[in-house]
Short mmCIF file of C-alpha atoms in Angstrom, two decimals:
data_model
loop_
_atom_site.label_atom_id
_atom_site.label_comp_id
_atom_site.label_asym_id
_atom_site.label_seq_id
_atom_site.Cartn_x
_atom_site.Cartn_y
_atom_site.Cartn_z
CA MET M 1 8.54 13.09 4.87
CA PHE M 2 11.41 10.55 6.88
CA LYS M 3 15.15 9.51 6.30
CA LYS M 4 16.70 6.90 8.26
CA ALA M 5 19.78 5.25 9.13
CA GLN M 6 19.34 2.01 7.35
CA TYR M 7 17.40 0.80 4.38
CA LEU M 8 16.72 -2.82 3.36
CA THR M 9 14.98 -3.54 -0.03
CA MET M 10 12.21 -5.59 0.66
CA GLY M 11 11.18 -5.86 -3.02
CA VAL M 12 13.57 -8.41 -3.77
CA ILE M 13 12.86 -10.42 -0.37
CA ILE M 14 9.67 -10.65 -1.16
CA ILE M 15 9.95 -11.68 -4.72
CA LEU M 16 12.41 -14.12 -3.71
CA ILE M 17 9.96 -15.86 -1.14
CA MET M 18 7.20 -15.76 -3.45
CA VAL M 19 9.27 -17.56 -5.98
CA LEU M 20 10.83 -20.07 -3.30
CA GLY M 21 7.80 -20.49 -1.95
CA ALA M 22 5.88 -21.48 -5.33
CA CYS M 23 8.96 -24.21 -6.46
CA ALA M 24 9.07 -25.83 -3.19
CA PRO M 25 6.54 -29.21 -2.48
CA ALA M 26 3.46 -28.22 -0.57
CA THR M 27 4.50 -30.78 2.53
CA THR M 28 8.12 -29.43 2.55
CA SER M 29 7.48 -25.82 2.45
CA THR M 30 9.52 -23.96 5.34
CA PRO M 31 8.01 -21.07 6.66
CA VAL M 32 10.03 -17.69 7.02
CA THR M 33 9.76 -15.21 9.90
CA VAL M 34 9.76 -11.66 9.70
CA GLU M 35 11.63 -9.66 12.79
CA VAL M 36 11.36 -6.21 13.20
CA THR M 37 14.23 -4.71 15.39
CA ARG M 38 12.96 -1.42 16.21
CA ILE M 39 15.32 2.05 16.57
CA VAL M 40 13.98 5.33 18.26
CA ALA M 41 14.07 8.06 15.61
CA GLY M 42 15.67 5.07 13.36
CA THR M 43 14.93 3.11 10.37
CA PRO M 44 13.18 -0.43 11.54
CA VAL M 45 15.71 -2.93 10.02
CA VAL M 46 14.04 -5.70 8.60
CA ILE M 47 15.53 -8.85 9.35
CA THR M 48 14.29 -12.39 7.17
CA THR M 49 15.04 -15.77 9.32
CA THR M 50 14.54 -18.89 8.39
CA PRO M 51 12.99 -21.37 11.18
CA GLU M 52 14.60 -24.63 11.58
CA SER M 53 12.54 -27.64 10.77
CA THR M 54 12.34 -29.07 13.72
CA LYS M 55 10.95 -25.51 15.25
CA PRO M 56 7.87 -24.36 13.68
CA PRO M 57 6.05 -21.89 14.27
CA GLU M 58 3.82 -21.17 17.16
CA PRO M 59 0.06 -22.79 15.76
CA THR M 60 -1.13 -19.26 16.41
CA ALA M 61 0.92 -17.93 14.44
CA ALA M 62 -0.33 -19.09 10.95
CA PRO M 63 -3.74 -17.82 9.97
CA THR M 64 -6.44 -20.15 9.61
CA GLN M 65 -7.68 -21.78 6.68
CA GLU M 66 -11.13 -20.01 7.54
CA GLN M 67 -8.79 -16.28 7.71
CA VAL M 68 -8.58 -13.63 5.56
CA VAL M 69 -5.04 -12.03 5.04
CA ILE M 70 -4.35 -8.78 4.55
CA LYS M 71 -1.21 -7.70 3.95
CA PHE M 72 -0.09 -4.39 4.86
CA ALA M 73 3.22 -2.31 3.95
CA HIS M 74 3.96 0.87 5.93
CA MET M 75 7.17 2.91 7.11
CA THR M 76 6.40 3.25 10.60
CA TRP M 77 9.78 4.43 12.02
CA LEU M 78 9.15 5.48 15.37
CA GLU M 79 8.83 2.64 17.98
CA ALA M 80 5.99 4.51 19.85
CA GLY M 81 4.08 4.39 16.78
CA GLN M 82 5.10 0.14 15.89
CA LYS M 83 3.33 -0.20 19.62
CA VAL M 84 0.00 1.33 18.91
CA LEU M 85 -0.01 0.09 15.14
CA ASP M 86 0.55 -3.09 16.44
CA GLU M 87 -1.95 -2.45 19.56
CA ALA M 88 -4.75 -1.28 17.06
CA ILE M 89 -3.66 -4.82 14.63
CA ALA M 90 -4.57 -6.96 17.75
CA ASP M 91 -7.92 -5.52 18.74
CA PHE M 92 -9.25 -5.74 15.22
CA GLU M 93 -8.64 -9.34 14.62
CA ALA M 94 -9.90 -9.79 18.15
CA LYS M 95 -13.05 -7.82 16.71
CA ASN M 96 -12.92 -9.23 13.28
CA PRO M 97 -11.11 -13.28 13.81
CA GLY M 98 -11.99 -14.46 10.18
CA ILE M 99 -9.55 -11.67 9.37
CA LYS M 100 -5.37 -11.47 9.45
CA ILE M 101 -3.46 -8.28 9.06
CA GLU M 102 0.18 -9.56 8.25
CA GLN M 103 2.28 -6.26 8.40
CA THR M 104 5.12 -5.58 6.92
CA VAL M 105 7.88 -2.30 7.25
CA VAL M 106 10.01 -0.75 5.19
CA SER M 107 11.68 2.49 5.34
CA TRP M 108 11.11 5.59 3.77
CA GLY M 109 13.64 5.59 0.96
CA GLU M 110 12.93 1.90 -0.65
CA ALA M 111 9.19 1.99 0.21
CA HIS M 112 8.71 3.44 -3.80
CA SER M 113 10.89 0.99 -5.38
CA GLN M 114 9.46 -1.41 -3.24
CA PHE M 115 6.06 -1.09 -3.77
CA VAL M 116 7.06 -0.84 -7.86
CA THR M 117 8.83 -4.09 -7.70
CA GLY M 118 5.68 -5.63 -6.31
CA LEU M 119 3.35 -4.67 -8.78
CA ALA M 120 5.72 -5.97 -11.38
CA ALA M 121 5.41 -9.14 -9.87
CA GLY M 122 2.45 -9.26 -8.69
CA VAL M 123 2.70 -9.55 -4.93
CA ALA M 124 1.67 -5.76 -4.10
CA PRO M 125 0.56 -5.81 -1.03
CA ASP M 126 -3.65 -5.23 -0.33
CA ILE M 127 -2.85 -2.40 1.56
CA GLN M 128 -0.15 0.25 1.32
CA MET M 129 1.23 3.49 2.89
CA LEU M 130 2.25 5.68 0.26
CA GLY M 131 3.79 9.55 0.47
CA THR M 132 1.42 11.76 -1.19
CA PRO M 133 2.95 12.92 -3.93
CA TRP M 134 3.08 9.23 -5.09
CA ASN M 135 -0.69 8.64 -5.35
CA ALA M 136 -1.50 10.40 -8.35
CA GLU M 137 1.53 8.07 -10.34
CA PHE M 138 -0.08 5.25 -8.97
CA TYR M 139 -3.78 5.79 -9.86
CA ASN M 140 -2.41 6.66 -13.45
CA MET M 141 -0.72 3.21 -13.37
CA GLY M 142 -4.50 1.50 -12.39
CA ALA M 143 -2.31 0.28 -9.33
CA LEU M 144 -5.15 1.79 -6.91
CA ALA M 145 -8.97 0.54 -5.63
CA ALA M 146 -11.90 3.04 -5.34
CA GLY M 147 -13.44 2.20 -1.99
CA ASP M 148 -16.72 4.32 -2.16
CA GLU M 149 -19.08 1.07 -2.22
CA TYR M 150 -17.27 0.55 1.67
CA LEU M 151 -16.81 3.90 3.00
CA THR M 152 -19.95 6.12 4.23
CA ALA M 153 -20.12 9.88 3.27
CA ASP M 154 -20.06 10.95 7.21
CA PHE M 155 -16.82 8.77 7.31
CA LYS M 156 -15.16 10.69 4.70
CA ASP M 157 -16.91 13.73 6.03
CA LYS M 158 -14.44 13.74 9.06
CA PHE M 159 -11.70 14.37 7.56
CA LEU M 160 -9.76 18.03 6.42
CA PRO M 161 -10.78 18.90 3.07
CA LYS M 162 -7.14 19.26 2.36
CA ALA M 163 -6.95 15.93 3.31
CA LEU M 164 -8.83 14.16 0.99
CA GLU M 165 -7.09 15.67 -1.84
CA ALA M 166 -4.57 13.13 -1.22
CA VAL M 167 -6.90 9.94 -1.69
CA VAL M 168 -9.63 11.27 -4.05
CA PHE M 169 -9.52 10.76 -7.69
CA ASP M 170 -11.77 11.76 -10.31
CA GLY M 171 -13.98 12.11 -7.54
CA LYS M 172 -13.53 8.47 -6.47
CA ILE M 173 -12.01 7.67 -2.94
CA TYR M 174 -8.83 5.16 -3.18
CA GLY M 175 -7.73 5.14 0.72
CA ILE M 176 -7.37 6.71 4.00
CA PRO M 177 -5.38 9.72 4.82
CA TRP M 178 -2.91 8.82 7.67
CA GLU M 179 -0.43 10.58 10.19
CA GLY M 180 1.40 13.16 8.46
CA SER M 181 3.32 16.61 9.57
CA ASP M 182 3.57 20.10 7.97
CA TRP M 183 7.41 21.06 7.90
CA GLY M 184 8.15 23.82 10.61
CA PHE M 185 10.96 26.29 11.03
CA PHE M 186 13.16 25.72 14.67
CA TYR M 187 15.26 27.97 16.04
CA ARG M 188 17.48 28.07 19.63
CA LYS M 189 16.44 30.65 22.11
CA ASP M 190 19.54 30.21 24.19
CA LEU M 191 21.62 31.17 20.88
CA PHE M 192 19.29 34.02 20.10
CA GLU M 193 19.89 35.35 23.31
CA LYS M 194 23.68 35.46 23.12
CA ALA M 195 23.73 36.65 20.03
CA GLY M 196 21.68 39.59 21.34
CA LEU M 197 18.61 39.12 19.28
CA ASP M 198 14.72 38.84 20.76
CA PRO M 199 14.37 34.93 21.74
CA ASN M 200 10.68 35.28 21.47
CA LYS M 201 10.73 37.50 18.12
CA PRO M 202 12.00 34.60 15.36
CA PRO M 203 12.45 36.22 12.01
CA GLU M 204 9.20 37.08 9.77
CA ASN M 205 10.60 37.14 6.41
CA TRP M 206 13.28 36.41 3.95
CA ASP M 207 15.34 39.50 4.65
CA GLN M 208 15.05 38.86 8.39
CA LEU M 209 15.81 35.19 8.45
CA VAL M 210 19.67 36.37 6.19
CA GLU M 211 19.92 38.88 8.85
CA TYR M 212 19.47 36.54 11.85
CA ALA M 213 21.73 34.18 10.27
CA LYS M 214 24.22 36.25 9.94
CA LYS M 215 24.15 37.56 13.37
CA LEU M 216 23.99 33.64 14.11
CA THR M 217 27.03 32.37 12.43
CA VAL M 218 29.76 32.13 14.92
CA THR M 219 33.90 32.00 13.43
CA GLU M 220 36.81 31.16 15.71
CA ASN M 221 40.40 31.27 14.63
CA GLY M 222 38.77 30.95 11.10
CA LYS M 223 36.39 28.15 11.92
CA VAL M 224 32.75 28.37 11.85
CA VAL M 225 31.68 26.81 15.02
CA GLN M 226 27.95 27.72 14.85
CA TRP M 227 26.17 28.17 11.90
CA GLY M 228 23.14 30.61 11.27
CA VAL M 229 20.75 28.31 9.76
CA GLU M 230 20.48 24.63 7.90
CA LEU M 231 17.95 22.88 5.62
CA PRO M 232 18.79 19.01 4.82
CA ALA M 233 19.41 18.26 1.41
CA GLY M 234 20.55 15.13 1.43
CA GLY M 235 19.11 11.98 0.08
CA TRP M 236 15.45 11.43 -1.36
CA GLU M 237 14.11 14.00 1.01
CA GLY M 238 16.37 17.08 -0.74
CA ASP M 239 13.78 18.98 -2.36
CA ASP M 240 11.15 18.68 0.49
CA TYR M 241 12.78 21.95 1.85
CA PHE M 242 13.34 23.93 -1.02
CA ASP M 243 10.13 23.15 -2.43
CA GLN M 244 8.72 26.23 0.37
CA PHE M 245 10.88 28.49 -1.01
CA LEU M 246 9.64 28.60 -4.29
CA TRP M 247 6.30 28.69 -3.05
CA GLN M 248 6.81 31.47 -0.74
CA ALA M 249 8.17 33.17 -3.90
CA ASP M 250 4.84 32.54 -5.32
CA ASN M 251 6.00 29.71 -7.91
CA PRO M 252 3.71 26.15 -7.69
CA ILE M 253 6.33 24.29 -9.43
CA ALA M 254 4.09 22.94 -12.34
CA LYS M 255 0.61 23.55 -13.58
CA ILE M 256 -1.70 21.72 -16.03
CA ASN M 257 -1.62 24.09 -19.72
CA ASP M 258 -4.58 24.40 -21.63
CA ALA M 259 -3.80 21.31 -23.43
CA GLY M 260 -4.02 19.38 -20.34
CA LEU M 261 -0.40 18.68 -19.62
CA TRP M 262 1.90 19.58 -17.05
CA VAL M 263 4.47 22.02 -17.77
CA SER M 264 6.74 23.71 -15.27
CA THR M 265 7.21 26.83 -14.11
CA LEU M 266 10.31 26.53 -12.39
CA SER M 267 12.20 28.57 -15.02
CA GLU M 268 9.68 31.81 -14.12
CA PRO M 269 11.01 34.67 -12.06
CA SER M 270 9.75 33.48 -9.00
CA GLY M 271 11.25 30.21 -9.56
CA LEU M 272 14.79 31.83 -10.26
CA GLN M 273 14.15 34.13 -7.27
CA ALA M 274 13.87 31.08 -4.90
CA ALA M 275 17.13 29.29 -6.44
CA GLN M 276 19.31 32.42 -5.75
CA PHE M 277 18.27 32.54 -2.30
CA TYR M 278 19.37 29.33 -1.63
CA TYR M 279 21.94 29.76 -3.50
CA ASP M 280 23.15 33.25 -1.53
CA LEU M 281 22.41 30.76 1.88
CA VAL M 282 25.56 29.05 1.34
CA ASN M 283 27.74 30.43 -1.56
CA THR M 284 26.72 34.54 -1.05
CA TYR M 285 25.66 35.11 2.54
CA LYS M 286 27.96 32.01 4.03
CA VAL M 287 25.15 31.58 6.86
CA MET M 288 24.87 27.47 6.10
CA PRO M 289 27.24 25.16 5.44
CA SER M 290 27.23 23.50 1.82
CA ASP M 291 27.75 19.98 3.54
CA VAL M 292 23.76 19.94 4.20
CA VAL M 293 23.52 18.52 0.67
CA GLY M 294 24.94 15.50 2.75
CA LYS M 295 22.50 15.76 5.72
CA THR M 296 19.64 14.22 6.54
CA TRP M 297 16.73 15.66 8.71
CA GLU M 298 18.08 13.74 11.28
CA ASP M 299 21.51 15.17 10.87
CA VAL M 300 20.02 18.89 10.86
CA LYS M 301 18.17 17.68 14.15
CA ASN M 302 20.93 16.76 15.86
CA ASP M 303 23.43 20.01 14.85
CA PHE M 304 20.25 21.68 16.18
CA VAL M 305 20.44 19.87 19.57
CA PHE M 306 24.30 20.16 20.00
CA GLY M 307 24.17 23.95 19.12
CA LYS M 308 26.15 23.50 16.08
CA VAL M 309 23.14 25.75 14.62
CA ALA M 310 20.80 28.12 15.41
CA MET M 311 17.70 28.11 13.04
CA ILE M 312 16.44 25.18 11.09
CA TYR M 313 13.82 23.60 8.90
CA ASP M 314 12.82 20.06 10.00
CA GLY M 315 9.94 17.63 9.59
CA GLY M 316 7.09 18.39 12.28
CA TRP M 317 7.75 15.03 14.02
CA THR M 318 11.21 16.58 15.14
CA VAL M 319 8.85 18.39 17.91
CA GLY M 320 9.06 14.74 19.27
CA VAL M 321 11.89 13.30 18.97
CA ILE M 322 13.88 16.66 20.59
CA LYS M 323 11.44 16.37 23.34
CA ASP M 324 12.06 12.83 23.88
CA THR M 325 15.63 12.29 23.46
CA ALA M 326 17.24 15.75 24.15
CA LYS M 327 15.85 17.29 27.67
CA GLU M 328 18.95 18.77 27.81
CA ILE M 329 17.43 21.64 25.91
CA GLU M 330 14.51 21.62 27.12
CA GLY M 331 12.92 25.35 28.01
CA MET M 332 15.81 26.22 25.11
CA TRP M 333 14.60 26.16 21.51
CA ALA M 334 10.70 26.80 20.01
CA THR M 335 9.40 26.74 17.19
CA ALA M 336 7.59 29.36 15.39
CA LEU M 337 5.75 30.37 11.40
CA PRO M 338 7.73 29.72 8.70
CA PRO M 339 9.40 33.34 7.33
CA ALA M 340 7.58 34.55 4.31
CA GLY M 341 8.61 35.54 1.26
CA PRO M 342 9.25 38.39 -1.00
CA ASN M 343 5.73 39.03 -1.09
CA GLY M 344 4.68 38.14 2.01
CA THR M 345 3.76 34.49 1.15
CA MET M 346 3.51 31.98 3.64
CA ALA M 347 3.44 28.66 2.58
CA THR M 348 5.19 25.24 3.55
CA LEU M 349 5.00 21.38 3.09
CA GLY M 350 2.41 19.77 4.45
CA TYR M 351 0.30 16.76 4.06
CA PRO M 352 -0.86 13.30 5.27
CA ASN M 353 0.51 10.31 4.36
CA THR M 354 -1.88 7.64 2.74
CA LEU M 355 -2.89 3.98 2.84
CA MET M 356 -4.38 3.00 -0.13
CA VAL M 357 -5.96 -0.58 -1.38
CA THR M 358 -3.77 -1.65 -4.37
CA ALA M 359 -6.12 -2.99 -7.29
CA GLN M 360 -4.40 -6.25 -7.14
CA SER M 361 -5.66 -7.11 -3.64
CA GLN M 362 -8.16 -9.71 -3.71
CA HIS M 363 -9.98 -8.79 -0.50
CA LYS M 364 -10.88 -5.33 -0.76
CA ALA M 365 -13.72 -5.06 1.15
CA GLU M 366 -11.90 -6.73 4.53
CA ALA M 367 -8.88 -4.28 3.69
CA PHE M 368 -10.97 -0.82 3.79
CA LYS M 369 -12.91 -2.18 6.61
CA PHE M 370 -9.70 -2.24 8.39
CA LEU M 371 -8.56 1.10 7.36
CA GLU M 372 -12.33 2.37 8.75
CA PHE M 373 -11.75 0.54 11.86
CA LEU M 374 -8.07 2.66 13.03
CA GLN M 375 -9.81 5.89 11.75
CA THR M 376 -13.01 4.68 13.96
CA GLY M 377 -13.85 5.81 17.88
CA SER M 378 -12.44 9.16 19.97
CA PRO M 379 -9.61 8.36 20.31
CA SER M 380 -8.97 6.64 17.39
CA TRP M 381 -6.19 4.34 16.84
CA ALA M 382 -5.24 6.39 14.43
CA ASP M 383 -5.18 9.52 16.80
CA GLN M 384 -2.85 7.52 19.24
CA TYR M 385 -0.76 6.63 16.09
CA CYS M 386 -0.12 10.33 15.05
CA LEU M 387 -0.14 10.79 18.77
CA ALA M 388 3.18 8.47 19.41
CA HIS M 389 4.50 10.77 16.38
CA ALA M 390 3.57 13.98 17.55
CA SER M 391 2.16 14.48 14.54
CA PHE M 392 -1.04 15.28 12.90
CA ASN M 393 -4.32 13.05 12.06
CA TRP M 394 -6.10 15.48 8.94
CA THR M 395 -9.42 15.18 11.23
CA LYS M 396 -11.07 17.99 11.79
CA ASP M 397 -11.48 16.57 15.43
CA TYR M 398 -7.73 16.39 15.87
CA VAL M 399 -6.80 19.50 15.22
CA GLU M 400 -8.99 20.80 18.65
CA THR M 401 -6.70 18.73 20.57
CA ASP M 402 -4.89 19.93 23.42
CA PHE M 403 -1.62 18.31 21.59
CA ALA M 404 -2.62 20.21 18.27
CA LYS M 405 -2.57 23.75 21.03
CA ASP M 406 0.99 22.94 22.50
CA PRO M 407 3.19 25.92 22.30
CA LEU M 408 5.69 23.74 20.54
CA ILE M 409 2.68 21.90 18.06
CA ALA M 410 0.72 25.25 17.50
CA PRO M 411 2.91 27.08 14.53
CA LEU M 412 2.18 23.60 12.81
CA SER M 413 -1.31 23.23 13.71
CA GLU M 414 -1.50 26.95 12.34
CA SER M 415 0.41 26.57 9.25
CA LEU M 416 -1.82 23.88 7.57
CA SER M 417 -3.90 26.33 6.66
CA PHE M 418 -1.10 27.33 4.35
CA SER M 419 0.49 23.56 3.73
CA ASN M 420 1.23 22.68 0.09
CA HIS M 421 1.75 18.94 -1.79
CA LYS M 422 3.92 18.92 -4.26
CA PRO M 423 2.71 18.39 -7.85
CA TYR M 424 0.42 15.23 -8.51
CA ALA M 425 1.94 15.05 -11.65
CA PRO M 426 2.07 11.36 -12.67
CA ASP M 427 6.11 11.35 -13.49
CA TYR M 428 6.62 13.44 -10.42
CA GLU M 429 8.91 10.99 -8.52
CA LYS M 430 10.95 10.40 -12.11
CA PHE M 431 11.96 14.11 -12.08
CA ARG M 432 12.21 14.61 -8.22
CA THR M 433 14.67 12.15 -7.88
CA GLY M 434 16.79 12.00 -11.09
CA TYR M 435 16.60 15.88 -11.96
CA PHE M 436 15.61 17.96 -9.05
CA ILE M 437 17.40 17.17 -6.05
CA PRO M 438 20.72 16.43 -7.71
CA GLY M 439 20.37 19.91 -9.12
CA ILE M 440 19.67 21.43 -5.40
CA GLN M 441 22.20 20.01 -4.21
CA ALA M 442 24.80 21.22 -6.93
CA LEU M 443 23.28 24.51 -6.54
CA LEU M 444 23.97 24.85 -3.22
CA LYS M 445 27.83 23.41 -3.59
CA GLY M 446 27.95 25.96 -6.13
CA GLU M 447 28.46 23.81 -8.86
CA ILE M 448 26.48 24.94 -11.32
CA THR M 449 24.43 29.00 -10.91
CA PRO M 450 20.75 29.45 -10.60
CA GLU M 451 19.96 30.28 -13.92
CA GLU M 452 21.53 27.52 -15.02
CA ALA M 453 19.61 25.36 -12.05
CA VAL M 454 16.05 26.44 -13.01
CA GLN M 455 16.67 25.93 -17.06
CA SER M 456 17.82 22.38 -16.67
CA TRP M 457 14.83 21.74 -14.40
CA ASN M 458 12.48 22.83 -16.65
CA GLU M 459 13.54 20.83 -19.58
CA ALA M 460 13.97 17.49 -17.54
CA PHE M 461 10.54 18.24 -16.13
CA ASN M 462 8.39 18.92 -19.86
CA LYS M 463 10.40 16.27 -21.30
CA ILE M 464 9.32 13.91 -18.89
CA HIS M 465 5.88 14.87 -19.28
CA GLY M 466 6.10 14.98 -22.86
CA SER M 467 5.42 19.16 -22.67
CA GLN M 468 8.29 19.59 -24.63
#
């Protein structure tokens, strides 16, 4: 869910700190301060500095010998969200003086590899924020700790059933649902009017999407100055938007066969239909630029704000970003349910991110206590954190809030009922980053045909998962 401007591999930093700390004599160890520079709608830039020996940290900054230290790694990227989390931690520490929470903020693009590095080095945090598609991988690695003895049935019952699917494996719970979004459809009402389209009637299906996109693509002097539609396809999130078209075409991406193995469904006719449609948007209908292969959610959002594109698919958090940073187009844009597939199937990508306790943690009870604290109260700290991101806390109460019923949020709220998550196949991340995303980008650039794309994806997935 969250591609930002700068990345720094925290795994390497953590390992270096551990090694240096282990080698230095106890009386001469040098404290390390991690300072987070927060950028609204951008990646937190993490800067590691070593204070001079003559300027030791304030005594209150370090935990006392009686305190339990819980290391918490997360990918908070909005300043407002980080402020809420800082306040939540301060509140928790005040009410639990024997526990100290130490944060590490990393980028979404580096989070997976950093956690893998930390696990391999034996320095994984106590609590790790994970994108839901990664959970099955780390569960199968034995990297997560069950918390059923710490979390009550009443606490678990507050979450939407779909949200619990992200943290429960083989009947046991390994963390809590956290902030998350579903992916939505955005359109410029003013550009609809200029094109002679009803600004209150967005496209309802694939055919209308193409029809509208053609009318909204504007060419001047042989150059396109306004595109009909854009979908981010750059970086690590390149499959987030294509997934929705697969599901709308009634293709699950992958499934478990009778032998208990994960197998790809991408080469089935429905998979080819989705790939062909995606290909055609750029190469046949010419309503979407091929340079989306290098664009992130934020790049596409900027094109939308500046009027370079009339319709976009983007993450639900984009609503808050546009409202806060692009007031010049207030009232000129709207959100809607995503256009349905050929058989009328409604589908979108959507799931909560998760906060998971790691198997390496030596303080599992305290870690789960902190997680329960974040989701307790009305509004809870989790509620406030999600409001800061203009996203969803996947609880039964939150979807009934005034926020969820806001006209710009309501279509996203309604979409939760037909949102899907990526397959929980154990090596899906390897397939996704190594084969799926590069293939999607090659498809959009016209370097491979839809037939070649689905066949290559099918073979790669099955080979990785031992079903070929």
